[in-house]
CSV table of C-alpha atoms and ligand atoms in Angstrom, one decimal:
chain,number,residue,atom,x,y,z
A,293,MET,CA,-6.1,-26.8,1.6
A,294,ARG,CA,-6.1,-30.1,2.7
A,295,THR,CA,-4.4,-30.4,6.8
A,296,PRO,CA,-0.9,-31.2,5.9
A,297,THR,CA,1.4,-33.2,7.8
A,298,ILE,CA,4.1,-31.1,9.7
A,299,GLU,CA,7.8,-32.1,10.5
A,300,THR,CA,9.5,-30.3,13.3
A,301,GLU,CA,12.7,-31.1,15.6
A,302,ARG,CA,10.8,-33.8,18.0
A,303,LEU,CA,7.2,-34.0,16.8
A,304,ILE,CA,4.7,-34.8,13.6
A,305,LEU,CA,2.0,-32.6,13.6
A,306,ARG,CA,-0.7,-34.6,11.4
A,307,PRO,CA,-4.3,-34.4,11.0
A,308,LEU,CA,-6.4,-35.1,14.0
A,309,THR,CA,-9.1,-38.1,13.2
A,310,VAL,CA,-12.0,-38.8,15.3
A,311,ASP,CA,-9.8,-42.3,15.5
A,312,ASP,CA,-7.9,-40.0,18.0
A,313,ALA,CA,-11.3,-39.7,20.0
A,314,GLN,CA,-10.0,-42.0,22.6
A,315,ASN,CA,-6.6,-41.3,23.3
A,316,ALA,CA,-7.3,-37.8,23.5
A,317,PHE,CA,-10.0,-38.3,26.2
A,318,GLU,CA,-7.5,-40.6,27.8
A,319,ARG,CA,-4.5,-37.9,28.3
A,320,TRP,CA,-6.2,-34.9,28.3
A,321,THR,CA,-9.8,-34.1,27.1
A,322,THR,CA,-11.2,-35.0,30.9
A,323,ASP,CA,-8.1,-33.0,32.6
A,324,PRO,CA,-9.7,-30.3,34.3
A,325,GLU,CA,-6.1,-28.6,35.1
A,326,VAL,CA,-5.6,-29.1,30.5
A,327,ALA,CA,-9.4,-27.5,29.9
A,328,LYS,CA,-9.0,-24.6,32.4
A,329,TYR,CA,-6.5,-22.8,30.5
A,330,MET,CA,-8.9,-24.2,27.1
A,331,MET,CA,-11.7,-22.7,25.1
A,332,TYR,CA,-13.3,-26.0,26.0
A,333,THR,CA,-14.2,-27.1,30.1
A,334,ALA,CA,-13.1,-30.7,30.3
A,335,HIS,CA,-15.0,-33.5,28.9
A,336,LYS,CA,-17.3,-36.1,31.5
A,337,SER,CA,-17.8,-38.4,28.9
A,338,ILE,CA,-16.0,-40.0,25.7
A,339,ASP,CA,-19.6,-38.9,23.5
A,340,GLU,CA,-18.0,-35.8,24.6
A,341,THR,CA,-14.8,-35.7,22.9
A,342,ILE,CA,-16.1,-37.7,20.0
A,343,GLY,CA,-18.4,-34.7,19.2
A,344,TRP,CA,-15.9,-32.8,18.6
A,345,MET,CA,-13.8,-34.7,17.3
A,346,SER,CA,-16.3,-35.5,14.6
A,347,THR,CA,-16.5,-31.7,13.5
A,348,ILE,CA,-13.1,-31.7,12.1
A,349,ASP,CA,-13.2,-31.3,8.1
A,350,ILE,CA,-10.1,-32.5,7.3
A,351,ASP,CA,-10.7,-30.9,3.5
A,352,SER,CA,-11.8,-27.3,5.0
A,353,ASP,CA,-10.2,-24.4,3.7
A,354,THR,CA,-10.8,-22.6,7.0
A,355,ALA,CA,-9.7,-24.1,10.2
A,356,TYR,CA,-6.9,-27.0,9.9
A,357,ASP,CA,-6.6,-29.2,13.7
A,358,PHE,CA,-3.6,-31.0,13.9
A,359,ALA,CA,-2.5,-34.4,16.8
A,360,ILE,CA,0.3,-33.4,17.7
A,361,CYS,CA,3.0,-36.7,18.3
A,362,ALA,CA,6.3,-36.7,19.7
A,363,LYS,CA,8.4,-38.9,18.1
A,364,ASP,CA,10.8,-40.5,20.2
A,365,GLU,CA,7.8,-42.0,21.7
A,366,ASP,CA,6.7,-43.9,18.6
A,367,ASN,CA,4.2,-41.0,17.9
A,368,TYR,CA,2.3,-40.9,21.0
A,369,LEU,CA,-0.2,-38.6,21.0
A,370,PHE,CA,0.1,-36.3,23.6
A,371,GLY,CA,-1.6,-32.7,22.4
A,372,SER,CA,-3.7,-31.1,19.4
A,373,CYS,CA,-2.9,-27.8,17.9
A,374,GLY,CA,-5.0,-25.6,15.0
A,375,VAL,CA,-5.3,-22.7,12.7
A,376,TYR,CA,-8.9,-21.4,12.4
A,377,TYR,CA,-10.3,-18.8,10.3
A,378,CYS,CA,-12.2,-15.6,12.0
A,379,GLU,CA,-14.4,-14.0,10.2
A,380,ASP,CA,-14.9,-10.9,11.9
A,381,ASP,CA,-11.5,-9.9,12.0
A,382,GLN,CA,-10.4,-11.8,9.0
A,383,VAL,CA,-7.8,-13.7,10.2
A,384,PHE,CA,-6.0,-16.6,11.3
A,385,GLU,CA,-5.7,-17.7,14.9
A,386,VAL,CA,-3.9,-20.4,16.3
A,387,GLY,CA,-4.2,-22.6,19.6
A,388,TYR,CA,-2.4,-25.5,21.0
A,389,ASN,CA,-3.4,-27.7,24.1
A,390,LEU,CA,-1.2,-30.4,25.6
A,391,ALA,CA,-1.8,-33.4,27.7
A,392,ARG,CA,-0.1,-32.6,31.5
A,393,ASP,CA,2.5,-35.4,31.2
A,394,HIS,CA,4.2,-33.4,28.5
A,395,TRP,CA,4.2,-30.1,30.0
A,396,ARG,CA,7.1,-27.7,30.8
A,397,LYS,CA,9.4,-29.6,27.6
A,398,GLY,CA,9.2,-27.5,25.2
A,399,TYR,CA,7.1,-28.2,23.3
A,400,GLY,CA,4.3,-25.5,23.5
A,401,THR,CA,7.4,-23.2,21.5
A,402,GLU,CA,7.5,-26.5,19.2
A,403,VAL,CA,3.9,-26.3,18.4
A,404,MET,CA,3.4,-22.1,18.1
A,405,GLN,CA,6.9,-22.3,15.7
A,406,ALA,CA,5.1,-24.8,13.3
A,407,LEU,CA,1.9,-23.3,13.5
A,408,VAL,CA,3.2,-20.2,12.5
A,409,ASP,CA,5.4,-21.5,9.7
A,410,PHE,CA,2.3,-23.1,8.0
A,411,THR,CA,0.3,-20.4,8.8
A,412,VAL,CA,2.7,-17.5,6.9
A,413,LYS,CA,4.4,-19.8,4.4
A,414,GLN,CA,1.5,-22.0,3.2
A,415,LEU,CA,-2.3,-20.4,3.9
A,416,HIS,CA,0.5,-17.3,2.6
A,417,GLN,CA,-0.7,-15.1,5.6
A,418,THR,CA,0.8,-12.1,6.8
A,419,ALA,CA,-0.8,-11.8,10.8
A,420,ILE,CA,-2.1,-13.9,13.1
A,421,ARG,CA,-4.0,-13.8,15.8
A,422,GLY,CA,-3.2,-15.5,19.2
A,423,ARG,CA,-5.2,-16.1,23.2
A,424,TYR,CA,-3.9,-17.5,25.9
A,425,ASP,CA,-6.0,-17.6,29.7
A,426,ILE,CA,-5.3,-14.5,32.1
A,427,HIS,CA,-3.8,-17.5,34.5
A,428,ASN,CA,-1.4,-19.4,31.8
A,429,GLU,CA,1.6,-17.5,31.9
A,430,VAL,CA,3.7,-20.3,30.5
A,431,SER,CA,1.3,-20.1,26.9
A,432,GLY,CA,2.0,-16.4,27.0
A,433,HIS,CA,5.7,-16.6,27.4
A,434,VAL,CA,5.5,-19.6,24.6
A,435,MET,CA,3.1,-16.6,22.4
A,436,LYS,CA,6.1,-14.1,22.6
A,437,LYS,CA,8.8,-16.1,22.5
A,438,CYS,CA,7.2,-16.9,18.7
A,439,GLY,CA,7.0,-13.2,18.0
A,440,PHE,CA,3.3,-12.4,19.4
A,441,GLU,CA,2.8,-8.9,20.6
A,442,TYR,CA,0.6,-8.6,23.1
A,443,ILE,CA,-2.9,-6.2,21.6
A,444,GLY,CA,-5.1,-6.3,25.0
A,445,GLU,CA,-7.4,-8.0,26.8
A,446,GLY,CA,-10.5,-9.9,26.2
A,447,LYS,CA,-14.0,-11.5,28.1
A,448,GLY,CA,-16.2,-14.0,27.2
A,449,PHE,CA,-17.2,-17.4,27.5
A,450,LYS,CA,-16.3,-21.1,26.8
A,451,TYR,CA,-17.4,-22.8,24.5
A,452,ASP,CA,-20.3,-24.5,26.4
A,453,GLY,CA,-21.5,-20.7,26.8
A,454,VAL,CA,-21.3,-20.3,30.3
A,455,THR,CA,-17.6,-20.9,32.2
A,456,PRO,CA,-16.4,-17.0,31.8
A,457,HIS,CA,-13.0,-17.3,29.7
A,458,ASP,CA,-10.7,-14.1,30.2
A,459,TYR,CA,-7.6,-14.3,28.2
A,460,TYR,CA,-5.0,-12.0,26.8
A,461,LEU,CA,-5.2,-11.3,22.5
A,462,LEU,CA,-2.2,-11.2,21.3
A,463,ARG,CA,-1.0,-10.4,17.4
A,464,TYR,CA,2.2,-11.9,15.1
A,465,ASN,CA,2.6,-10.0,12.1
A,466,VAL,CA,5.1,-10.4,9.4
A,467,LYS,CA,7.6,-7.4,9.3
A,468,GLY,CA,9.0,-5.5,6.7
A,469,GLU,CA,12.3,-4.4,5.7
A,470,LYS,CA,13.3,-1.1,6.1
A,471,THR,CA,15.6,-0.7,2.7
A,472,ASP,CA,16.5,2.1,0.8
A,473,LEU,CA,15.9,2.2,-3.2
A,474,LYS,CA,17.7,3.2,-5.6
A,475,LEU,CA,17.9,5.1,-8.2
A,476,TYR,CA,19.6,3.6,-11.7
A,477,ASN,CA,22.4,6.3,-11.1
A,478,GLY,CA,23.1,4.3,-7.4
A,479,LEU,CA,21.8,7.2,-5.7
A,480,SER,CA,20.1,5.7,-2.5
A,481,VAL,CA,16.8,7.3,-1.6
A,482,ALA,CA,14.3,6.7,1.3
A,483,PRO,CA,11.3,5.2,1.6
A,484,ILE,CA,10.0,7.5,3.4
A,485,GLY,CA,10.4,11.4,3.0
A,486,PHE,CA,8.6,14.0,4.4
A,487,GLY,CA,6.7,16.8,1.9
A,488,THR,CA,6.2,20.1,2.9
A,489,TYR,CA,3.4,21.0,0.5
A,490,LYS,CA,1.6,23.6,3.4
A,491,ALA,CA,3.7,22.6,5.7
A,492,GLU,CA,3.6,25.4,8.9
A,493,GLU,CA,6.9,26.6,10.3
A,494,GLY,CA,8.7,24.2,12.5
A,495,SER,CA,7.4,21.3,10.9
A,496,VAL,CA,10.9,20.5,9.3
A,497,SER,CA,12.0,21.0,12.5
A,498,LYS,CA,9.5,18.4,14.2
A,499,ALA,CA,10.4,16.3,11.1
A,500,ILE,CA,14.2,16.1,12.1
A,501,GLU,CA,13.3,15.3,15.4
A,502,ASN,CA,11.6,13.0,14.6
A,503,GLY,CA,14.4,11.0,12.5
A,504,TYR,CA,13.7,12.0,8.4
A,505,ARG,CA,16.2,12.9,6.5
A,506,TYR,CA,14.5,13.2,2.9
A,507,PHE,CA,12.9,16.6,2.3
A,508,ASP,CA,10.4,17.2,-0.4
A,509,THR,CA,9.7,20.6,-1.6
A,510,ALA,CA,9.4,23.1,-4.7
A,511,SER,CA,9.7,26.9,-6.0
A,512,PHE,CA,5.7,26.1,-6.2
A,513,TYR,CA,5.2,25.9,-2.6
A,514,MET,CA,7.5,29.5,-1.9
A,515,ASN,CA,9.0,27.5,1.3
A,516,GLU,CA,12.2,26.4,0.0
A,517,GLU,CA,14.0,29.2,2.4
A,518,MET,CA,12.0,27.7,5.2
A,519,VAL,CA,12.6,24.3,4.9
A,520,GLY,CA,16.4,25.5,4.4
A,521,LYS,CA,16.2,27.1,7.8
A,522,GLU,CA,15.0,24.4,9.6
A,523,ILE,CA,17.3,22.0,8.5
A,524,LYS,CA,20.7,24.6,8.8
A,525,GLU,CA,19.1,25.0,12.0
A,526,SER,CA,18.7,21.4,13.1
A,527,GLY,CA,22.7,21.0,13.1
A,528,ILE,CA,22.4,17.9,10.7
A,529,PRO,CA,25.2,17.9,8.5
A,530,ARG,CA,23.9,19.0,4.8
A,531,GLU,CA,25.5,15.6,3.2
A,532,GLU,CA,22.9,13.6,5.8
A,533,VAL,CA,20.3,15.3,4.2
A,534,PHE,CA,18.6,14.8,1.4
A,535,LEU,CA,16.9,18.0,-0.7
A,536,ALA,CA,14.5,17.3,-3.8
A,537,SER,CA,13.5,20.2,-5.1
A,538,LYS,CA,10.8,21.1,-8.3
A,539,ILE,CA,11.2,23.4,-11.7
A,540,TRP,CA,7.5,25.1,-12.4
A,541,PRO,CA,7.0,25.6,-16.3
A,542,THR,CA,6.5,29.0,-16.1
A,543,GLU,CA,10.4,28.6,-15.1
A,544,PHE,CA,11.2,26.3,-17.6
A,545,GLY,CA,13.7,27.2,-20.7
A,546,TYR,CA,17.7,26.5,-21.4
A,547,LYS,CA,19.2,29.4,-19.6
A,548,GLU,CA,16.0,30.1,-17.3
A,549,THR,CA,16.5,26.7,-16.3
A,550,TYR,CA,20.1,27.7,-14.4
A,551,GLU,CA,18.2,30.6,-12.7
A,552,ALA,CA,15.8,28.7,-11.7
A,553,PHE,CA,18.2,26.4,-10.1
A,554,GLU,CA,19.9,29.2,-8.7
A,555,ARG,CA,17.4,30.4,-7.2
A,556,SER,CA,15.9,27.0,-5.4
A,557,VAL,CA,19.2,26.3,-3.9
A,558,SER,CA,20.0,30.1,-2.7
A,559,LYS,CA,16.8,29.6,-1.3
A,560,LEU,CA,17.3,26.4,0.4
A,561,GLY,CA,21.1,27.7,1.6
A,562,THR,CA,23.2,25.1,-0.2
A,563,ASP,CA,24.8,24.5,-3.4
A,564,TYR,CA,23.7,21.5,-4.5
A,565,LEU,CA,20.1,19.2,-4.8
A,566,ASP,CA,20.4,15.6,-4.1
A,567,LEU,CA,17.0,15.7,-6.8
A,568,TYR,CA,15.8,18.2,-9.1
A,569,LEU,CA,12.5,17.4,-10.8
A,570,ILE,CA,10.2,19.0,-13.7
A,571,HIS,CA,7.4,19.6,-11.4
A,572,TRP,CA,4.4,18.8,-14.7
A,573,PRO,CA,4.9,18.6,-18.0
A,574,LYS,CA,3.2,21.7,-19.2
A,575,LEU,CA,1.8,24.3,-17.5
A,576,THR,CA,-1.5,24.6,-19.4
A,577,LYS,CA,-3.4,21.9,-22.5
A,578,LYS,CA,-3.6,24.9,-24.7
A,579,ASP,CA,0.2,25.1,-24.5
A,580,ASP,CA,1.6,23.9,-28.2
A,581,GLN,CA,5.2,24.2,-27.7
A,582,TRP,CA,6.0,21.8,-24.4
A,583,LYS,CA,8.2,19.3,-26.3
A,584,ARG,CA,10.5,22.5,-27.2
A,585,LYS,CA,10.2,23.9,-23.5
A,586,LEU,CA,10.6,20.3,-22.0
A,587,SER,CA,13.8,19.5,-24.0
A,588,ASP,CA,15.2,23.2,-23.5
A,589,THR,CA,14.7,22.7,-19.1
A,590,TRP,CA,16.3,19.0,-19.3
A,591,LYS,CA,19.2,20.0,-21.5
A,592,ALA,CA,19.8,22.7,-18.7
A,593,MET,CA,19.9,19.7,-16.1
A,594,GLU,CA,21.4,17.2,-17.3
A,595,GLU,CA,24.2,19.7,-17.7
A,596,LEU,CA,23.8,20.4,-13.8
A,597,TYR,CA,23.7,16.7,-13.3
A,598,LYS,CA,26.7,16.0,-15.0
A,599,ALA,CA,28.3,18.9,-12.9
A,600,GLY,CA,27.4,17.4,-10.0
A,601,LYS,CA,25.3,20.0,-9.0
A,602,ILE,CA,22.7,17.6,-9.1
A,603,LYS,CA,22.5,14.3,-7.7
A,604,ALA,CA,19.8,12.9,-9.4
A,605,ILE,CA,17.3,14.5,-12.0
A,606,GLY,CA,13.9,13.4,-12.4
A,607,VAL,CA,10.3,14.1,-13.5
A,608,SER,CA,6.9,14.9,-12.2
A,609,ASN,CA,3.7,14.2,-13.6
A,610,PHE,CA,4.9,12.7,-15.9
A,611,LEU,CA,2.5,10.2,-18.3
A,612,PRO,CA,4.7,7.7,-20.7
A,613,HIS,CA,4.5,10.6,-23.8
A,614,HIS,CA,5.6,12.7,-21.7
A,615,LEU,CA,8.3,10.9,-20.7
A,616,ARG,CA,9.7,9.6,-24.4
A,617,VAL,CA,10.5,13.3,-25.1
A,618,LEU,CA,13.2,12.7,-22.5
A,619,MET,CA,13.8,9.9,-23.2
A,620,ASP,CA,14.0,9.6,-26.7
A,621,ASN,CA,16.5,12.5,-26.8
A,622,PHE,CA,18.6,12.7,-24.2
A,623,GLU,CA,21.7,10.6,-22.8
A,624,THR,CA,20.4,11.0,-19.3
A,625,LYS,CA,17.0,9.2,-19.2
A,626,PRO,CA,14.3,10.7,-15.7
A,627,MET,CA,15.9,8.8,-12.8
A,628,VAL,CA,12.7,9.6,-10.1
A,629,ASN,CA,9.2,10.4,-11.2
A,630,GLN,CA,6.9,11.5,-8.2
A,631,LEU,CA,3.5,11.0,-9.2
A,632,GLU,CA,-0.5,10.9,-7.3
A,633,LEU,CA,-0.6,7.3,-6.2
A,634,HIS,CA,-2.3,6.3,-3.4
A,635,ILE,CA,-5.3,3.5,-3.5
A,636,GLY,CA,-7.5,4.5,-5.5
A,637,TYR,CA,-5.5,5.8,-7.8
A,638,MET,CA,-2.5,4.0,-8.9
A,639,GLN,CA,-2.0,4.8,-12.6
A,640,GLN,CA,-1.0,1.3,-13.0
A,641,TYR,CA,0.0,2.1,-16.8
A,642,THR,CA,2.5,5.2,-16.0
A,643,VAL,CA,4.2,2.8,-13.1
A,644,ASP,CA,4.5,-0.4,-15.5
A,645,PHE,CA,5.9,2.0,-17.9
A,646,CYS,CA,8.5,3.9,-14.8
A,647,LYS,CA,9.4,0.1,-14.1
A,648,ALA,CA,10.0,-1.0,-17.0
A,649,ASN,CA,12.2,1.9,-17.9
A,650,ASN,CA,14.4,1.6,-14.6
A,651,ILE,CA,12.3,5.1,-13.4
A,652,HIS,CA,12.2,5.2,-9.8
A,653,VAL,CA,8.6,5.9,-8.9
A,654,GLN,CA,7.4,8.4,-5.9
A,655,ALA,CA,4.2,8.7,-5.0
A,656,TRP,CA,2.8,12.4,-3.9
A,657,SER,CA,-0.5,12.5,-1.2
A,658,PRO,CA,-0.2,9.5,-0.9
A,659,MET,CA,-2.7,9.0,1.7
A,660,GLY,CA,-4.7,10.6,-0.9
A,661,ARG,CA,-4.3,13.8,1.3
A,662,GLY,CA,-7.1,12.9,3.7
A,663,ARG,CA,-9.9,12.0,1.2
A,664,LEU,CA,-9.2,8.7,1.8
A,665,ASN,CA,-9.5,8.4,5.5
A,666,GLU,CA,-13.3,7.3,5.8
A,667,ASP,CA,-13.3,4.7,3.2
A,668,GLU,CA,-14.8,2.1,4.7
A,669,PHE,CA,-13.0,-1.1,2.2
A,670,ILE,CA,-9.5,0.8,3.4
A,671,ASN,CA,-10.8,0.9,7.7
A,672,SER,CA,-11.4,-2.6,7.4
A,673,ILE,CA,-7.8,-4.3,5.6
A,674,ALA,CA,-6.6,-1.6,7.9
A,675,ARG,CA,-8.3,-3.1,11.1
A,676,LYS,CA,-7.4,-6.8,10.1
A,677,TYR,CA,-3.7,-5.5,10.3
A,678,LEU,CA,-4.4,-3.6,13.5
A,679,VAL,CA,-3.1,-0.3,11.7
A,680,THR,CA,-4.4,3.3,11.2
A,681,PRO,CA,-5.9,4.0,7.2
A,682,GLN,CA,-2.4,5.8,6.9
A,683,LYS,CA,-0.6,3.2,7.7
A,684,LEU,CA,-2.1,0.8,5.2
A,685,MET,CA,-1.7,3.8,2.8
A,686,LEU,CA,1.5,4.2,3.2
A,687,ARG,CA,2.8,0.3,3.8
A,688,PHE,CA,0.9,-0.3,0.7
A,689,LEU,CA,3.2,1.9,-1.5
A,690,ASN,CA,6.5,0.8,-0.3
A,691,GLN,CA,5.5,-2.6,-0.6
A,692,ASN,CA,4.8,-2.1,-4.4
A,693,GLY,CA,8.4,-0.5,-4.3
A,694,ILE,CA,7.6,2.9,-3.9
A,695,SER,CA,9.0,5.5,-2.2
A,696,VAL,CA,6.5,8.0,-0.5
A,697,ILE,CA,6.5,11.4,1.1
A,698,PRO,CA,3.8,11.9,3.3
A,699,LYS,CA,2.6,15.7,5.1
A,700,THR,CA,1.9,16.6,7.9
A,701,ASN,CA,2.1,19.5,10.6
A,702,ASP,CA,1.4,17.2,13.8
A,703,PRO,CA,4.8,15.4,14.9
A,704,VAL,CA,2.8,12.4,16.6
A,705,LYS,CA,1.7,11.3,12.7
A,706,MET,CA,4.9,12.2,11.9
A,707,SER,CA,6.0,9.2,13.4
A,708,GLN,CA,3.3,7.0,12.5
A,709,ASN,CA,4.3,7.3,9.7
A,710,LEU,CA,7.4,6.2,9.6
A,711,ASP,CA,6.8,3.5,11.2
A,712,ILE,CA,5.4,1.0,8.8
A,713,PHE,CA,7.5,-1.9,8.5
A,714,GLY,CA,6.4,-3.5,11.4
A,715,PHE,CA,3.3,-5.9,9.2
A,716,THR,CA,3.4,-7.4,5.8
A,717,ILE,CA,-0.1,-6.9,3.5
A,718,CYS,CA,-0.4,-10.4,1.9
A,719,ASP,CA,-0.7,-11.2,-1.8
A,720,GLU,CA,-4.7,-11.2,-1.2
A,721,ASP,CA,-5.0,-8.2,0.4
A,722,MET,CA,-2.4,-6.2,-2.0
A,723,SER,CA,-4.6,-8.0,-5.2
A,724,LEU,CA,-7.7,-6.4,-3.4
A,725,LEU,CA,-5.9,-2.6,-2.5
A,726,MET,CA,-5.2,-2.6,-6.1
A,727,ALA,CA,-8.1,-3.6,-7.2
A,728,LEU,CA,-9.8,-1.2,-5.8
A,729,PRO,CA,-12.1,1.3,-8.2
A,730,GLN,CA,-11.0,4.4,-8.8
A,731,THR,CA,-11.1,6.7,-5.7
A,732,GLY,CA,-10.0,9.8,-3.9
A,733,PHE,CA,-8.5,10.9,-7.3
A,734,SER,CA,-7.4,14.7,-6.7
A,735,GLY,CA,-8.9,15.6,-10.2
A,736,GLU,CA,-5.2,16.8,-11.7
A,737,PHE,CA,-4.5,15.2,-14.9
A,738,ALA,CA,-1.0,16.2,-16.3
A,739,ASP,CA,-2.4,16.8,-19.8
A,740,SER,CA,-5.9,18.9,-18.4
A,741,VAL,CA,-4.7,20.2,-15.8
A,742,GLU,CA,-5.0,24.4,-15.9
A,743,PHE,CA,-2.1,26.2,-13.8
A,744,GLU,CA,-2.1,30.1,-15.4
A,745,GLY,CA,-2.0,31.9,-13.2
A,746,ARG,CA,-0.2,30.2,-10.8
A,747,MET,CA,3.0,31.2,-9.7
B,837,LIG,N1,4.5,16.6,-7.7
B,837,LIG,C1,3.2,17.1,-7.6
B,837,LIG,O1,2.8,18.1,-8.2
B,837,LIG,C2,3.0,16.9,-5.7
B,837,LIG,C3,1.7,17.4,-5.0
B,837,LIG,C4,0.8,17.1,-4.5
B,837,LIG,C5,1.9,17.0,-3.7
B,837,LIG,N2,3.1,16.8,-3.3
B,837,LIG,C6,4.2,16.3,-2.3
B,837,LIG,O2,3.8,15.3,-2.1
B,837,LIG,C7,3.7,15.7,-0.3
B,837,LIG,C8,3.0,14.4,0.3
B,837,LIG,O3,1.7,14.3,-0.2
B,837,LIG,P1,0.0,15.8,0.5
B,837,LIG,O4,0.5,16.5,1.4
B,837,LIG,O5,-0.5,16.5,-0.7
B,837,LIG,O6,-0.8,14.3,0.7
B,837,LIG,P2,-0.6,13.4,1.9
B,837,LIG,O7,0.4,13.4,2.5
B,837,LIG,O8,-1.3,12.0,1.4
B,837,LIG,O9,-1.9,13.8,3.0
B,837,LIG,C9,-1.7,14.9,3.9
B,837,LIG,C10,-2.7,15.5,4.3
B,837,LIG,O10,-2.3,14.3,5.5
B,837,LIG,C11,-2.7,14.2,7.1
B,837,LIG,N3,-2.0,13.5,7.4
B,837,LIG,C12,-0.8,13.1,7.7
B,837,LIG,N4,-0.7,12.4,7.9
B,837,LIG,C13,-1.8,11.4,8.6
B,837,LIG,C14,-1.4,10.3,9.7
B,837,LIG,N5,-0.9,9.5,10.1
B,837,LIG,N6,-2.9,10.1,10.2
B,837,LIG,C15,-4.6,11.8,9.9
B,837,LIG,N7,-3.7,12.3,8.6
B,837,LIG,C16,-2.8,12.6,8.2
B,837,LIG,C17,-2.4,15.9,7.4
B,837,LIG,O11,-2.7,16.5,7.7
B,837,LIG,P3,-2.2,17.4,9.0
B,837,LIG,O12,-1.0,18.0,8.5
B,837,LIG,O13,-3.1,18.0,9.3
B,837,LIG,O14,-1.6,16.6,10.6
B,837,LIG,C18,-2.3,16.3,5.8
B,837,LIG,O15,-3.5,17.1,5.3
B,837,LIG,C19,3.4,17.4,-0.5
B,837,LIG,O16,3.4,17.6,1.2
B,837,LIG,C20,4.3,17.5,-1.4
B,837,LIG,O17,5.7,17.3,-0.8
B,837,LIG,C21,3.8,16.9,-4.9
């Protein structure tokens, strides 16, 4: 993209050209007080300034160099700034320098804010790197004022390759919003819940302490009593907790569904569920009665929903042809479909079908149950945003409007998994992550998985 001209309240930032060399040389590139904070060393001759400016390419897609001009001084040139792509970290870095006679007038903040806006809005970046000399407190203050956060220190050399340069590194991230997602019946669903499959005793208590209020369990997990007990012991009122459970295919049937529901609520120590899901559409691929069984089950679930015993009803692991059995024959269509979803296994056809039909999509194994931890590509994108691969995986789903229910027994990871709104994955990375070849799939496919003998 051609370097544009940007106007702020008091400034014009326009492309810097070699015609600016004389003014730059006279006003700041020769000043050791300016150079001591910058990557360059003070220029000794106009040729050095011309040499630097001759490298500027106004049509570059990876470097944008601007001249900083004061509007109320007849566009007086008093500094330069830029946005430069760093290949190693796959991130743009911003920087500026100002002639000394224009220090301490708030121009630094105005320039930096303009560079951030340009990088975010026009280059569509959601992460930006900044750095400043460790002695340059003013620049540090400016960057923090513009939303940059300290990430560490660095040591290196200036452009001359010999003068040491010690600096602080900072990062600006476009933050995300932690908004609850809504089901078509108006019920709010937290974007992050706590998965309890194989959760150890005490994990639910720790999750509550860490701020989780949504709990995903199932009769199949054989832990509803534990989940209910730990919620009760926390003293949090029932209405502040979102409880989701699931009916297993061996429990299918009209009367059987009422019984399964009663078993679940009684183990959980409650009299209603916030969400009740059909765990899988069928027990075995040999089952030629699965449509009838699903219909009998859904009939009871719909009645329980209408009676207020369940606030929302839905399914799990349903593909469009399973969903249709319920959608075509009942007044109440599923409100949620909980699917195995993570980078590398996005079931796009089913997700699109659900979205088109207003069925909220929720991800189980949102981090691929550890199978993706070492994935090189996921790790490289995570490094770009300075987050763990697990946070990247959760945020990726969340940015797709999908709620997640990560499971961990470790309180530190519990809190990390909740803290995913401090960064935003840019569109380009979202596309790349979406297009990743299949990886990390559990192998459990609704029409071929065999659960015979399990529960
Ligand atoms: N509807 C269904 O058919 C279905 C199927 C499977 C699961 N689920 C639900 O989905 C929930 C989550 O799925 P899942 O447990 O299979 O997979 P997951 O949440 O993707 O992964 C869980 C694994 O990741 C580890 N982990 C969690 N947070 C981490 C972090 N920040 N850094 C590093 N490792 C981390 C956990 O380790 P530690 O525990 O050792 O910390 C655990 O081994 C389940 O608990 C269950 O509620 C539903």
